[in-house]
Short mmCIF file of C-alpha atoms in Angstrom, two decimals:
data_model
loop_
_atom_site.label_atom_id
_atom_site.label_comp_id
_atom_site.label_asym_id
_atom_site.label_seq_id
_atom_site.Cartn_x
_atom_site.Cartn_y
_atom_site.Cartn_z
CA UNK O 1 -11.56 -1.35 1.91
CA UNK O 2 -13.65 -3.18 -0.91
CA UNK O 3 -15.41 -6.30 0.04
CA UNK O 4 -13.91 -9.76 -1.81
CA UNK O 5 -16.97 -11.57 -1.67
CA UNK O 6 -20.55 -10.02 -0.99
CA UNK O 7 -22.63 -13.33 -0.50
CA UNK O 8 -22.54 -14.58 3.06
CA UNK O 9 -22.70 -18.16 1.83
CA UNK O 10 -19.21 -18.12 1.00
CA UNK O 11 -18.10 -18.31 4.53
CA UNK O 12 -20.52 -21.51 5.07
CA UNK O 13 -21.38 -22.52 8.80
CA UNK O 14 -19.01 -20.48 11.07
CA UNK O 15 -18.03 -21.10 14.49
CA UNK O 16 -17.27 -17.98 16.54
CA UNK O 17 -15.01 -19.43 19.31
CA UNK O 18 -15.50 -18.22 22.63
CA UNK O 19 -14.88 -18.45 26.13
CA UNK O 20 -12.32 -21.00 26.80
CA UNK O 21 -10.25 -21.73 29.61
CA UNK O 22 -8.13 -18.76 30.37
CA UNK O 23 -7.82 -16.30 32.45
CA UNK O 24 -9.26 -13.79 29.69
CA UNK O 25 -12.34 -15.82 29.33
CA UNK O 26 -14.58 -13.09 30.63
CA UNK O 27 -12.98 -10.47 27.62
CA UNK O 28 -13.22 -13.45 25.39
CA UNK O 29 -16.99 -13.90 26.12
CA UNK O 30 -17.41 -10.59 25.03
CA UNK O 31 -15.59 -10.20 21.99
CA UNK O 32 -17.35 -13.35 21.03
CA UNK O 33 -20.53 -12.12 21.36
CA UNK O 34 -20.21 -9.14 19.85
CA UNK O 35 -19.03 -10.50 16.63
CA UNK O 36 -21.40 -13.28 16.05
CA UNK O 37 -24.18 -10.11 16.62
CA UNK O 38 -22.04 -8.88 13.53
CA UNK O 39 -21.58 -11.31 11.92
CA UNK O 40 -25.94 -12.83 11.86
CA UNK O 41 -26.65 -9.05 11.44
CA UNK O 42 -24.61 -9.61 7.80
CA UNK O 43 -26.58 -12.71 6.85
CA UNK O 44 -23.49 -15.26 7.77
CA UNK O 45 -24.28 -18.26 9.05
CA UNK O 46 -22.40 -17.79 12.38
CA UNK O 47 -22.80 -20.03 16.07
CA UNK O 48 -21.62 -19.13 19.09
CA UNK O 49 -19.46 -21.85 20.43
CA UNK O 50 -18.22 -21.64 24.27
CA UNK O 51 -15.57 -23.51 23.61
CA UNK O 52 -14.00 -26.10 25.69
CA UNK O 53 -11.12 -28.82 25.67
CA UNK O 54 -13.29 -31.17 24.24
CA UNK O 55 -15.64 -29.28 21.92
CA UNK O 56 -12.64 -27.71 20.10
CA UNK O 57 -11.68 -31.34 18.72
CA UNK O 58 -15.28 -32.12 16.93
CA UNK O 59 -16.19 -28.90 15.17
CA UNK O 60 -15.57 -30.37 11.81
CA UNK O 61 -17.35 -33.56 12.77
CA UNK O 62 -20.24 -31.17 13.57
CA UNK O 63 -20.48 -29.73 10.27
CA UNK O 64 -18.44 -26.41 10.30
CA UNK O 65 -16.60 -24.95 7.74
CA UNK O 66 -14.70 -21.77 8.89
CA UNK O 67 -13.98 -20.80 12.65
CA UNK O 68 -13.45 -16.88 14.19
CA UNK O 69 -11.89 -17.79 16.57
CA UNK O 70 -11.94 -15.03 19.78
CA UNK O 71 -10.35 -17.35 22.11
CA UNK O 72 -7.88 -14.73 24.39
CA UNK O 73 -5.50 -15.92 26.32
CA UNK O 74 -3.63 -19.34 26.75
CA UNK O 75 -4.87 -22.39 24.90
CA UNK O 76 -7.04 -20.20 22.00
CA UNK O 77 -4.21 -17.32 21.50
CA UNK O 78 -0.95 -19.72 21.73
CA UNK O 79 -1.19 -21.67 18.97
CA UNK O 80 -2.90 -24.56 20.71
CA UNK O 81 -6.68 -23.89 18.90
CA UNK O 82 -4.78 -22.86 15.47
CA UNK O 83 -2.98 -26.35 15.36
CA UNK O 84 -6.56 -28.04 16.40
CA UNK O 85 -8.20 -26.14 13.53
CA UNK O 86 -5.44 -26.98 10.90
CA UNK O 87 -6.32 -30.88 11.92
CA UNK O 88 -9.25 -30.75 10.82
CA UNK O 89 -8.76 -28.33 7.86
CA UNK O 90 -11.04 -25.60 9.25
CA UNK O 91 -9.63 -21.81 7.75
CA UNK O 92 -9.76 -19.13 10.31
CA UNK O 93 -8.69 -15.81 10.43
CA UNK O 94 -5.10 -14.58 11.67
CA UNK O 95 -2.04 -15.79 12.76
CA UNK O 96 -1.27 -19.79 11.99
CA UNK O 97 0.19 -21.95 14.63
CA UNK O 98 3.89 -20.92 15.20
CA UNK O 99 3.01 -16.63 14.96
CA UNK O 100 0.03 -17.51 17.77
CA UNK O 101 3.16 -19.17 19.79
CA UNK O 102 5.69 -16.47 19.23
CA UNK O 103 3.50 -13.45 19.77
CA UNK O 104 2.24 -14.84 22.89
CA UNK O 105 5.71 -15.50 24.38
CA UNK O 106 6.80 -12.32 24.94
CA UNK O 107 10.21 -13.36 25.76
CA UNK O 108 11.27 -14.57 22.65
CA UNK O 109 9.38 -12.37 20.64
CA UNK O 110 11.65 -9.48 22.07
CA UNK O 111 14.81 -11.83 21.35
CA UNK O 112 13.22 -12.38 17.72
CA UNK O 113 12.90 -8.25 17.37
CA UNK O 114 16.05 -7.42 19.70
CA UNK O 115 17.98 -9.88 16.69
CA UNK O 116 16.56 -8.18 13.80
CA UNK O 117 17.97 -4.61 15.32
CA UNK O 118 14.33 -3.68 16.05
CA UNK O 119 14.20 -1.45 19.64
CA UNK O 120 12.21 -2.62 22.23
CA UNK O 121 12.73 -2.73 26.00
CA UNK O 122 15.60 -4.23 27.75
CA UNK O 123 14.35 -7.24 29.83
CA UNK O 124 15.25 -10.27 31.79
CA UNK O 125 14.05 -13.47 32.75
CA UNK O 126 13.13 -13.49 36.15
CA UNK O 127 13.02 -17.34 37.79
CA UNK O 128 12.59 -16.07 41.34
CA UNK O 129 12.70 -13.62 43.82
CA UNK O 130 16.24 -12.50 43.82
CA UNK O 131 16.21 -12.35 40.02
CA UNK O 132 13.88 -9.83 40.17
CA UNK O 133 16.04 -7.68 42.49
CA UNK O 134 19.18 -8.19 40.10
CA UNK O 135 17.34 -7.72 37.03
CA UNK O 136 16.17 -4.13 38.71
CA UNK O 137 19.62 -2.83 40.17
CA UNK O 138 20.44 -3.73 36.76
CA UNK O 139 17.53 -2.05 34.74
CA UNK O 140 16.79 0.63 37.39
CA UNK O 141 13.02 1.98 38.73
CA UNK O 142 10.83 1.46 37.69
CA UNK O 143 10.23 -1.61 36.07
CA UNK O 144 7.81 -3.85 35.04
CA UNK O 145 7.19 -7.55 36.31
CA UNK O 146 5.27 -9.61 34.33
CA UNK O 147 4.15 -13.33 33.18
CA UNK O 148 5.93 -13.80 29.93
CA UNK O 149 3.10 -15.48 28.68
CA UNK O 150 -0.37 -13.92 29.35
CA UNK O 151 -2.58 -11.10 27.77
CA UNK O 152 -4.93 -8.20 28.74
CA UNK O 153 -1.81 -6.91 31.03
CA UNK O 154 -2.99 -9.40 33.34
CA UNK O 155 -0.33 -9.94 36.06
CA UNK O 156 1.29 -7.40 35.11
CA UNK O 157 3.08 -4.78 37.76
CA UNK O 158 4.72 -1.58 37.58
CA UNK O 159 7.46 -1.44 40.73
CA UNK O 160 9.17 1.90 41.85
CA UNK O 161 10.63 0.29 45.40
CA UNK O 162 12.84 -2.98 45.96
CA UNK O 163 10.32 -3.64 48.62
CA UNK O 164 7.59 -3.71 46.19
CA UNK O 165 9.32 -6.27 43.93
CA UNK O 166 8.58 -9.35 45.81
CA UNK O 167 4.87 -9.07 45.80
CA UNK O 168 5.02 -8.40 42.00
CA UNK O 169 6.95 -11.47 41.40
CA UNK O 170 4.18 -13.20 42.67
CA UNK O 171 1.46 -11.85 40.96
CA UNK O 172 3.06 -12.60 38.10
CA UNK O 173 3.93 -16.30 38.68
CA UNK O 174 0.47 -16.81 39.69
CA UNK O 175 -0.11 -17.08 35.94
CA UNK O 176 1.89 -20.28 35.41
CA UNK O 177 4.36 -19.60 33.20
CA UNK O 178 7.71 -17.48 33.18
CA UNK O 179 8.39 -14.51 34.59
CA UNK O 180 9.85 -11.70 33.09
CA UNK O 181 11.07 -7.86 34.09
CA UNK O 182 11.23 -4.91 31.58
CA UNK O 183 13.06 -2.00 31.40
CA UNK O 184 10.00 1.28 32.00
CA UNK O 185 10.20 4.26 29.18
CA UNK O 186 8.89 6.69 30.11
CA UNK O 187 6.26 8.72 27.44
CA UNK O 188 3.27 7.81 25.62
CA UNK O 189 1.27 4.79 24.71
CA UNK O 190 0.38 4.04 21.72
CA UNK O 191 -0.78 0.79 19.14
CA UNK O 192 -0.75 0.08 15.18
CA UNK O 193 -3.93 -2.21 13.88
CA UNK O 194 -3.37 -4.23 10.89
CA UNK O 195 -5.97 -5.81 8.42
CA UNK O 196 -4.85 -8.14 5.85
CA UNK O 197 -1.79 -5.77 4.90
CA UNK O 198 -3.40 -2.45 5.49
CA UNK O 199 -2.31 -0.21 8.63
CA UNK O 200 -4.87 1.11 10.75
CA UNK O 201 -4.91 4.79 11.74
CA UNK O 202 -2.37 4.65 15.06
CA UNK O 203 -4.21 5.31 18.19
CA UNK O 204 -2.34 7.24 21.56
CA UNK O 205 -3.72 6.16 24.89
CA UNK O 206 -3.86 8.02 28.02
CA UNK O 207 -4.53 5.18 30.78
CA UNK O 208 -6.80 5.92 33.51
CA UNK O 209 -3.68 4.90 36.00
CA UNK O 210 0.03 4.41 35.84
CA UNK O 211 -0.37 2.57 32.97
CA UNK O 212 -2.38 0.74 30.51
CA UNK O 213 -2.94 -2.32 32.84
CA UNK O 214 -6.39 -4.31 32.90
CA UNK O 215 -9.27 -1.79 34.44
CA UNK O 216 -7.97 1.12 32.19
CA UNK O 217 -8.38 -1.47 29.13
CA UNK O 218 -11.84 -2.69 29.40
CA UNK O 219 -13.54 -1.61 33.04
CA UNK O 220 -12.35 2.59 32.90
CA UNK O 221 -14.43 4.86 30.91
CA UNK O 222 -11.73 7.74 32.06
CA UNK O 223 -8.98 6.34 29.89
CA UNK O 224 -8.66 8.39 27.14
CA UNK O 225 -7.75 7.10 23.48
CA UNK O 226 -6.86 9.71 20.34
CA UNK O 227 -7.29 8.59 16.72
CA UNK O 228 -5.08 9.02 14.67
CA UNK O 229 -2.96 9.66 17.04
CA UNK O 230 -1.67 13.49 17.57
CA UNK O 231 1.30 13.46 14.61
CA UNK O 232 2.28 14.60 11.59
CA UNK O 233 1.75 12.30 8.21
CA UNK O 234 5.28 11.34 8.07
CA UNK O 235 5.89 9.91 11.68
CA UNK O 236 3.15 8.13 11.63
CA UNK O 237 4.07 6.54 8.41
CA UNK O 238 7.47 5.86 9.87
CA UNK O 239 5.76 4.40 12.72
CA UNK O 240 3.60 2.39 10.81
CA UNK O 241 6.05 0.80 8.82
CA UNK O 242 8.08 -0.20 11.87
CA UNK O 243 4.80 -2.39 13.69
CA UNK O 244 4.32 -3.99 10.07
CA UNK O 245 7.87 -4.91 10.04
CA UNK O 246 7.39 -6.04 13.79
CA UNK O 247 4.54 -8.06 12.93
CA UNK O 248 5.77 -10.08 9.72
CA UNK O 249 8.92 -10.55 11.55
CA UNK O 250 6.90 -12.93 13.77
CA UNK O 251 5.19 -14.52 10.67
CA UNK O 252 1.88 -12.23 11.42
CA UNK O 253 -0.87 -12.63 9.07
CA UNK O 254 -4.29 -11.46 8.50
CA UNK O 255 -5.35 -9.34 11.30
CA UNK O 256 -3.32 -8.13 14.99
CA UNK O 257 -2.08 -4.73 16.46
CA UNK O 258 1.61 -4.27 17.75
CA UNK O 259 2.12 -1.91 20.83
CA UNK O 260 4.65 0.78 21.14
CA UNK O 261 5.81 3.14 23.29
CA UNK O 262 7.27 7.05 22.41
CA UNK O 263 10.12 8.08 24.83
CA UNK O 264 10.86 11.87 25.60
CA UNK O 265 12.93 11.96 22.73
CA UNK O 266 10.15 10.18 20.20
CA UNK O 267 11.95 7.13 19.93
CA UNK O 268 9.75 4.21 19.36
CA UNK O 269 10.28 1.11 21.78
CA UNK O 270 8.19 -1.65 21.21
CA UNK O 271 5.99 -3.33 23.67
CA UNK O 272 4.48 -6.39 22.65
CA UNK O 273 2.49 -7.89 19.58
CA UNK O 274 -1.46 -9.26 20.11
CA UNK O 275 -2.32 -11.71 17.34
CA UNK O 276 -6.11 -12.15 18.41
CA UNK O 277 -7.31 -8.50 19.22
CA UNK O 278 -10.32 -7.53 21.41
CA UNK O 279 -13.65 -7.08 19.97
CA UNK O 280 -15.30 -5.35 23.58
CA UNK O 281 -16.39 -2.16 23.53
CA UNK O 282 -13.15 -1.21 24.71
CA UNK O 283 -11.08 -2.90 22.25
CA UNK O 284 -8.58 -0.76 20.24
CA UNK O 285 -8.85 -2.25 16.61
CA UNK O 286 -12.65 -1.88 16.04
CA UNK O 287 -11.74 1.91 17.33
CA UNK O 288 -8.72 2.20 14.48
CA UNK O 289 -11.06 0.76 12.08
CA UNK O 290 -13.92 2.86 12.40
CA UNK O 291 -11.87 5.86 12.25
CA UNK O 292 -10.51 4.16 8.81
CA UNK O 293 -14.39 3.81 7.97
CA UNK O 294 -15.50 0.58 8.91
CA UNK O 295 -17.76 0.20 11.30
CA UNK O 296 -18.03 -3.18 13.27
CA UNK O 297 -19.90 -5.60 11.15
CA UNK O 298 -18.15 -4.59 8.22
CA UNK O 299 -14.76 -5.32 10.15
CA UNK O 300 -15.72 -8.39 11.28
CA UNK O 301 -16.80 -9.80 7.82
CA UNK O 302 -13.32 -8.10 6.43
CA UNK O 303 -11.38 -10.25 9.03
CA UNK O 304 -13.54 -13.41 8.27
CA UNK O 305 -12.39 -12.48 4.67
CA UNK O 306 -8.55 -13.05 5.07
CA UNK O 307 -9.77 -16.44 5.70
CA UNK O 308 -11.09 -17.31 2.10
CA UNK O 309 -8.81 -18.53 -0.96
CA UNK O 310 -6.69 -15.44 -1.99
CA UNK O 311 -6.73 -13.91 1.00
CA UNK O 312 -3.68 -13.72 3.14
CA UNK O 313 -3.87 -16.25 4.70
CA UNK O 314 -2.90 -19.75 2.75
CA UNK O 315 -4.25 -22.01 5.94
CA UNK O 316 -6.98 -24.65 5.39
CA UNK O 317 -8.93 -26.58 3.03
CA UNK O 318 -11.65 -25.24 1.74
#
């Protein structure tokens, strides 16, 4: 992938968001981190910014041009940053304001996909306890319960027993938001990475658990990850073209990864879409990417590029 610009100076003075407020804040720390080491080690003029309800408001007073914005979670991957930034005219990478909101609701991103005849899960909105034991006599075991709202799997429960369903409910309300359950396929895990138009070799994961829930994603080192993903040329294309489909659906731009599932019968069923992905050491697009021949500080100063004039993205003033 050939660079657009090869002077640093054309990003200016960039804040790498970080932190926040949300329950991912710990994954967000890191992913921040780890790109503004990328990003100085490139010659950009990149500051880490642990950013805050307050903080957020006066970057452009404090003389920043461009944000990267690695807030996970509510409040930095929901829209609510994104519509800050477009106030004060600062570009940043990915997904504007209404594609933040829509890939973080996961309800109504699998009404947006179920309308546009794209498969993925049956599900139901689960308000309490006895929802959840309709919604799985009408589903069947297993099934998931999970916040309809919330990343990194967090919350997130796989139930085999109606005794076990009550407990998950909770975990997953504990969040804040709705509550959702989801119909379980059964096969393999797997994600598509996309950069500015350009799909990422696919990557299959093999959890270190029942499935790919927090500790396999960033505290396992037994969960094992394949890339590209064990498949011939022309599935994977197929598959490919299905997650870019997913992800423009939702008005996805510059940079994100859409998870899928493969029944039995290699049937793709998708999962979910992440418009802000990782950056840990874990993290599945800087694995995709490298494979694809970038290694990390050349990713990160490709995704900083969507964010110029031309790229992608039309966001911002420059």
């Amino acid at each position: 992938m050939a660079r657009r610009v090869t002077d640093p100076a054309a990003f200016g003075r960039v804040a790498v968001l970080m932190g926040g407020w949300s329950a991912e804040r710990e994954v967000s720390l890191s992913s921040g981190r780890n790109v503004l080491e990328a990003l100085r080690a490139c010659g950009v003029d990149a500051h880490g910014i642990d950013a805050d309800r307050r903080n957020i408001l006066r970057l452009a007073e404090c003389g920043y041009t461009r944000a990267f914005n690695l807030l996970h979670g509510v409040g930095g991957e929901d829209g609510t940053v994104q519509a800050v930034l477009d106030l004060q005219k600062i570009p940043y990478p990915g997904c504007g304001v209404l594609a933040s909101a829509l890939g973080m609701d996961k309800l109504l991103c699998k009404r947006l996909w179920k309308a546009e005849a794209l498969p993925t899960p049956d599900y139901r909105l689960v308000r309490e306890p006895s929802d959840a034991l309709a919604a799985a006599e009408n589903l069947g075991y297993p099934l998931f319960i999970k916040p309809a709202a919330d990343g990194s799997s967090l919350g997130v429960s796989k139930v085999a027993t109606p005794d076990q369903l009550a407990c998950a409910f909770a975990e997953a309300y504990r969040t804040g938001g709705a509550v959702m359950a989801e119909a379980c396929v059964a096969g393999g895990e797997y994600t598509c990475c996309v950069l500015e138009g350009h799909r990422l070799p696919l990557i299959q994961i093999e959890p270190d658990g029942e499935f790919y829930d927090y500790h396999a994603k960033y505290q396992s080192d037994n969960t094992r990850y394949y890339c590209p993903a064990s498949m011939n040329a022309a599935d994977a294309d197929r598959l490919q073209d299905l997650c870019q489909r997913a992800f423009a659906l939702l008005g996805g731009e510059g940079w994100g990864r859409v998870d899928f599932l493969l029944d039995e019968r290699s049937r793709p069923w998708l999962i979910e879409i992440n418009t802000l992905p990782g950056m840990t050491s874990h993290s599945l697009l800087p694995m995709a990417a490298r494979t694809a021949g970038l290694d990390f500080p050349e990713l990160c100063w490709a995704v900083l590029e969507t964010s110029l004039p031309g790229g992608e993205s039309k966001r911002g003033v420059q």
